[in-house]
mmCIF file of C-alpha atoms in Angstrom:
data_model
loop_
_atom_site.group_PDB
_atom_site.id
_atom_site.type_symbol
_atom_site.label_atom_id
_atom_site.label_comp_id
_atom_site.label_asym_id
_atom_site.label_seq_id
_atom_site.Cartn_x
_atom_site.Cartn_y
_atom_site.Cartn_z
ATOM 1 C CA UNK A 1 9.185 109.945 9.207
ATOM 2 C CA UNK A 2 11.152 112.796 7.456
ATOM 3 C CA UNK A 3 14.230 111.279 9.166
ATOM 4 C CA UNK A 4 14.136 108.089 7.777
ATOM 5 C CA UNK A 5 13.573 109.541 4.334
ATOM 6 C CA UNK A 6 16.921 112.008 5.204
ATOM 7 C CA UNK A 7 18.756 108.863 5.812
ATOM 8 C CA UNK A 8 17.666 107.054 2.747
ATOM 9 C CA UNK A 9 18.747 109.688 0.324
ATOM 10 C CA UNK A 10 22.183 110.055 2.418
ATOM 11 C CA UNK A 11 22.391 106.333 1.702
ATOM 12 C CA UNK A 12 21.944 107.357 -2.050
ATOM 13 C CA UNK A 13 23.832 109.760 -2.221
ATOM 14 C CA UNK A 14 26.580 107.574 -0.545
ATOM 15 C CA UNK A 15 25.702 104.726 -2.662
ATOM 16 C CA UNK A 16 26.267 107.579 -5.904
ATOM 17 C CA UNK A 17 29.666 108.142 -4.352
ATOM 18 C CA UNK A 18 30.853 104.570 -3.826
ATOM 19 C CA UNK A 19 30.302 103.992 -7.592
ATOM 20 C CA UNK A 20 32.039 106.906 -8.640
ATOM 21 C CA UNK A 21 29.054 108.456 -10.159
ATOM 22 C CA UNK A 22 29.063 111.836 -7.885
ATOM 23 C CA UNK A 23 30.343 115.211 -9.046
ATOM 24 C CA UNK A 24 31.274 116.643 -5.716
ATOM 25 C CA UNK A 25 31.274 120.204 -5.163
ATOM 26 C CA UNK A 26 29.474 122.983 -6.335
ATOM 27 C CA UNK A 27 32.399 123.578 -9.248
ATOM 28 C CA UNK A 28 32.958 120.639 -10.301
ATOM 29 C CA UNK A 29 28.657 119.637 -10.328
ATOM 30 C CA UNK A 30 28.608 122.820 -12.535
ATOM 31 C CA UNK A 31 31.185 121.759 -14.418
ATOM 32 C CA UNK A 32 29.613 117.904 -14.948
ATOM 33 C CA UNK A 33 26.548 119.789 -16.190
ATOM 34 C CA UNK A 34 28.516 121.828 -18.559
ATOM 35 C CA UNK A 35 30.187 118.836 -20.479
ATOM 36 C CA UNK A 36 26.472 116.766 -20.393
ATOM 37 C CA UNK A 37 27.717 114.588 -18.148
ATOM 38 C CA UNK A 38 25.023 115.466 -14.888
ATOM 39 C CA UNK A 39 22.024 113.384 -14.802
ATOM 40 C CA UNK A 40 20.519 115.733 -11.957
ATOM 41 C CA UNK A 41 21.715 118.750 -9.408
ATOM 42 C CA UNK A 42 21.263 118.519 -5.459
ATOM 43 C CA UNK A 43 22.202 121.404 -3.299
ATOM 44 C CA UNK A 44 22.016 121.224 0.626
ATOM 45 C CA UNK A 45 19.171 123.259 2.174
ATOM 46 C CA UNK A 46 21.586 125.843 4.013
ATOM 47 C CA UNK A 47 23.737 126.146 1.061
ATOM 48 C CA UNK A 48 24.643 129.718 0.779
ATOM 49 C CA UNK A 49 22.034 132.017 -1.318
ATOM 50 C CA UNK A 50 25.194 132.444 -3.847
ATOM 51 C CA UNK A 51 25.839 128.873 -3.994
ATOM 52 C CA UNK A 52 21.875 128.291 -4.642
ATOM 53 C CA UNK A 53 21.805 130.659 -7.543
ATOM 54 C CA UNK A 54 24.635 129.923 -9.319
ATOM 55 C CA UNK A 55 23.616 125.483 -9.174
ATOM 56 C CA UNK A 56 20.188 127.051 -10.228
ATOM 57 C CA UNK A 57 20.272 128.948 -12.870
ATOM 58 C CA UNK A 58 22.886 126.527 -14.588
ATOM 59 C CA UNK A 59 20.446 123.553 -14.277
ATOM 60 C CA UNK A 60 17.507 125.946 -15.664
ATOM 61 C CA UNK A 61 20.043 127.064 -18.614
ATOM 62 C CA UNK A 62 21.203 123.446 -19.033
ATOM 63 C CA UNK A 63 17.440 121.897 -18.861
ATOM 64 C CA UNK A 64 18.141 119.515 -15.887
ATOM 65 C CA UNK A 65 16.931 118.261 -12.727
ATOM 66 C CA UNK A 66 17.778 120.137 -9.661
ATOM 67 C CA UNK A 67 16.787 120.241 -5.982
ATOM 68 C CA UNK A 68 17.184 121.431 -2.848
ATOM 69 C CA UNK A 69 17.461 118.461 -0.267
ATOM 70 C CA UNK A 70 16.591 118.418 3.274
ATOM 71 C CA UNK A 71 20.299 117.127 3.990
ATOM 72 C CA UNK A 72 23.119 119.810 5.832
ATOM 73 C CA UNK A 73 26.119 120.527 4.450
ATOM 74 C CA UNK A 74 27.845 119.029 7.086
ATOM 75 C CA UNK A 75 25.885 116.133 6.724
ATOM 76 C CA UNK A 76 26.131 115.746 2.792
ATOM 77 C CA UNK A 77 29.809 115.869 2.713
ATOM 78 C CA UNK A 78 30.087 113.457 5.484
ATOM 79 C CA UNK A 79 27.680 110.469 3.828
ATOM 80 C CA UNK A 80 29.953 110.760 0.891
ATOM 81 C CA UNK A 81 33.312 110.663 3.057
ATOM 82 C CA UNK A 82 34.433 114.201 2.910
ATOM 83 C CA UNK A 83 35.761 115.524 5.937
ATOM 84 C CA UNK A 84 34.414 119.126 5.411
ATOM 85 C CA UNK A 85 30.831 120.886 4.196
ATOM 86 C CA UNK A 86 29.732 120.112 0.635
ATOM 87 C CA UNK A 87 27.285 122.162 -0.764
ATOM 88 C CA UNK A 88 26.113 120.723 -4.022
ATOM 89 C CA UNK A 89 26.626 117.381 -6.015
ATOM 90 C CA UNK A 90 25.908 116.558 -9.354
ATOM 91 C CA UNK A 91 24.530 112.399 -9.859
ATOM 92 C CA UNK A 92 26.284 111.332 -13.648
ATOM 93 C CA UNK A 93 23.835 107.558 -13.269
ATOM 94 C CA UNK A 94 20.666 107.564 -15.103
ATOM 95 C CA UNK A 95 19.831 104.615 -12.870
ATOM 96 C CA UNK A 96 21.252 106.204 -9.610
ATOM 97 C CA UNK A 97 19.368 109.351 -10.312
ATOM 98 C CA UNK A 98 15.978 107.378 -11.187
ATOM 99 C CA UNK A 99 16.170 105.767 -7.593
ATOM 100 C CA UNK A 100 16.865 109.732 -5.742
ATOM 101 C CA UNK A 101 14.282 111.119 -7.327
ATOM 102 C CA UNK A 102 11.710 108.820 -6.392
ATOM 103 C CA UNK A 103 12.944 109.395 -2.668
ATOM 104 C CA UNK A 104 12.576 112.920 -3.168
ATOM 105 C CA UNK A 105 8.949 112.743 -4.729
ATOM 106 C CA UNK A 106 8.296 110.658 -1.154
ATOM 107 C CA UNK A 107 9.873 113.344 0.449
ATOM 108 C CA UNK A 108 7.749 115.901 -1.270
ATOM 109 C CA UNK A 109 4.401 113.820 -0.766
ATOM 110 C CA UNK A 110 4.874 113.826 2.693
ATOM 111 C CA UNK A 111 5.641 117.639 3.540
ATOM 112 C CA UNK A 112 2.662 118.427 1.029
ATOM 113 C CA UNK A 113 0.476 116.331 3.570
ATOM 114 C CA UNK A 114 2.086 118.026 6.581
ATOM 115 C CA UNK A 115 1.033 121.503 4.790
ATOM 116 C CA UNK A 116 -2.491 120.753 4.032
ATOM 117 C CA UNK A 117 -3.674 121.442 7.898
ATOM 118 C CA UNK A 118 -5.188 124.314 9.183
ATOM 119 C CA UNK A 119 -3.387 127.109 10.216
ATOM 120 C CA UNK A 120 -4.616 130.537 11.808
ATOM 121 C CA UNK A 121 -3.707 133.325 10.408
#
């Protein structure tokens, strides 16, 4: 079920990039948040630990949104139509980032549920 969320935030993120309201790249999403522009952060899962930090900390010092989303590099560059790896993007839609986060919380809900077995120890 993960999947299908996976594919429905590509399609978001895809949808974000269609109407022009992506920052792509981990510069230029900085930069968006910088000039107040960023509605929310999201950085691929095997982003480099460098990468993570520096999208962090300038989300916590800027007071907005940001996650880490179970998308690839790879895979986040290509649902936006970039031939290479993108790391991090940066949504400028109030709207656009209303309907991402609420696939995210769904995401969340459902990994919470997958944690709450029993495990040995």
């Amino acid at each position: 079920m993960s999947n299908d969320i996976t594919q429905r935030l590509m399609g978001m993120i895809g949808l974000c990039a269609k109407a022009r309201k992506l920052a792509v790249g981990t510069d230029i999403a900085v930069d968006a948040v910088r000039v107040g522009k960023a509605q929310v952060l999201l950085v691929a899962f095997d982003a480099s630990v460098n990468t993570k930090k520096k999208v962090f900390n300038c989300a916590k010092y800027y007071e907005i949104p940001c996650y880490e989303i179970p998308v690839a590099t790879g895979d986040l560059g290509h649902c936006i139509g970039k031939a290479g790896n993108t790391a991090a993007v940066a949504i400028l839609d109030r709207n656009l980032t209303k309907g991402t986060e609420k696939i995210l919380n769904e995401y969340n809900q459902e990994t919470s549920k997958a944690d709450t077995g029993s495990r040995e120890v």
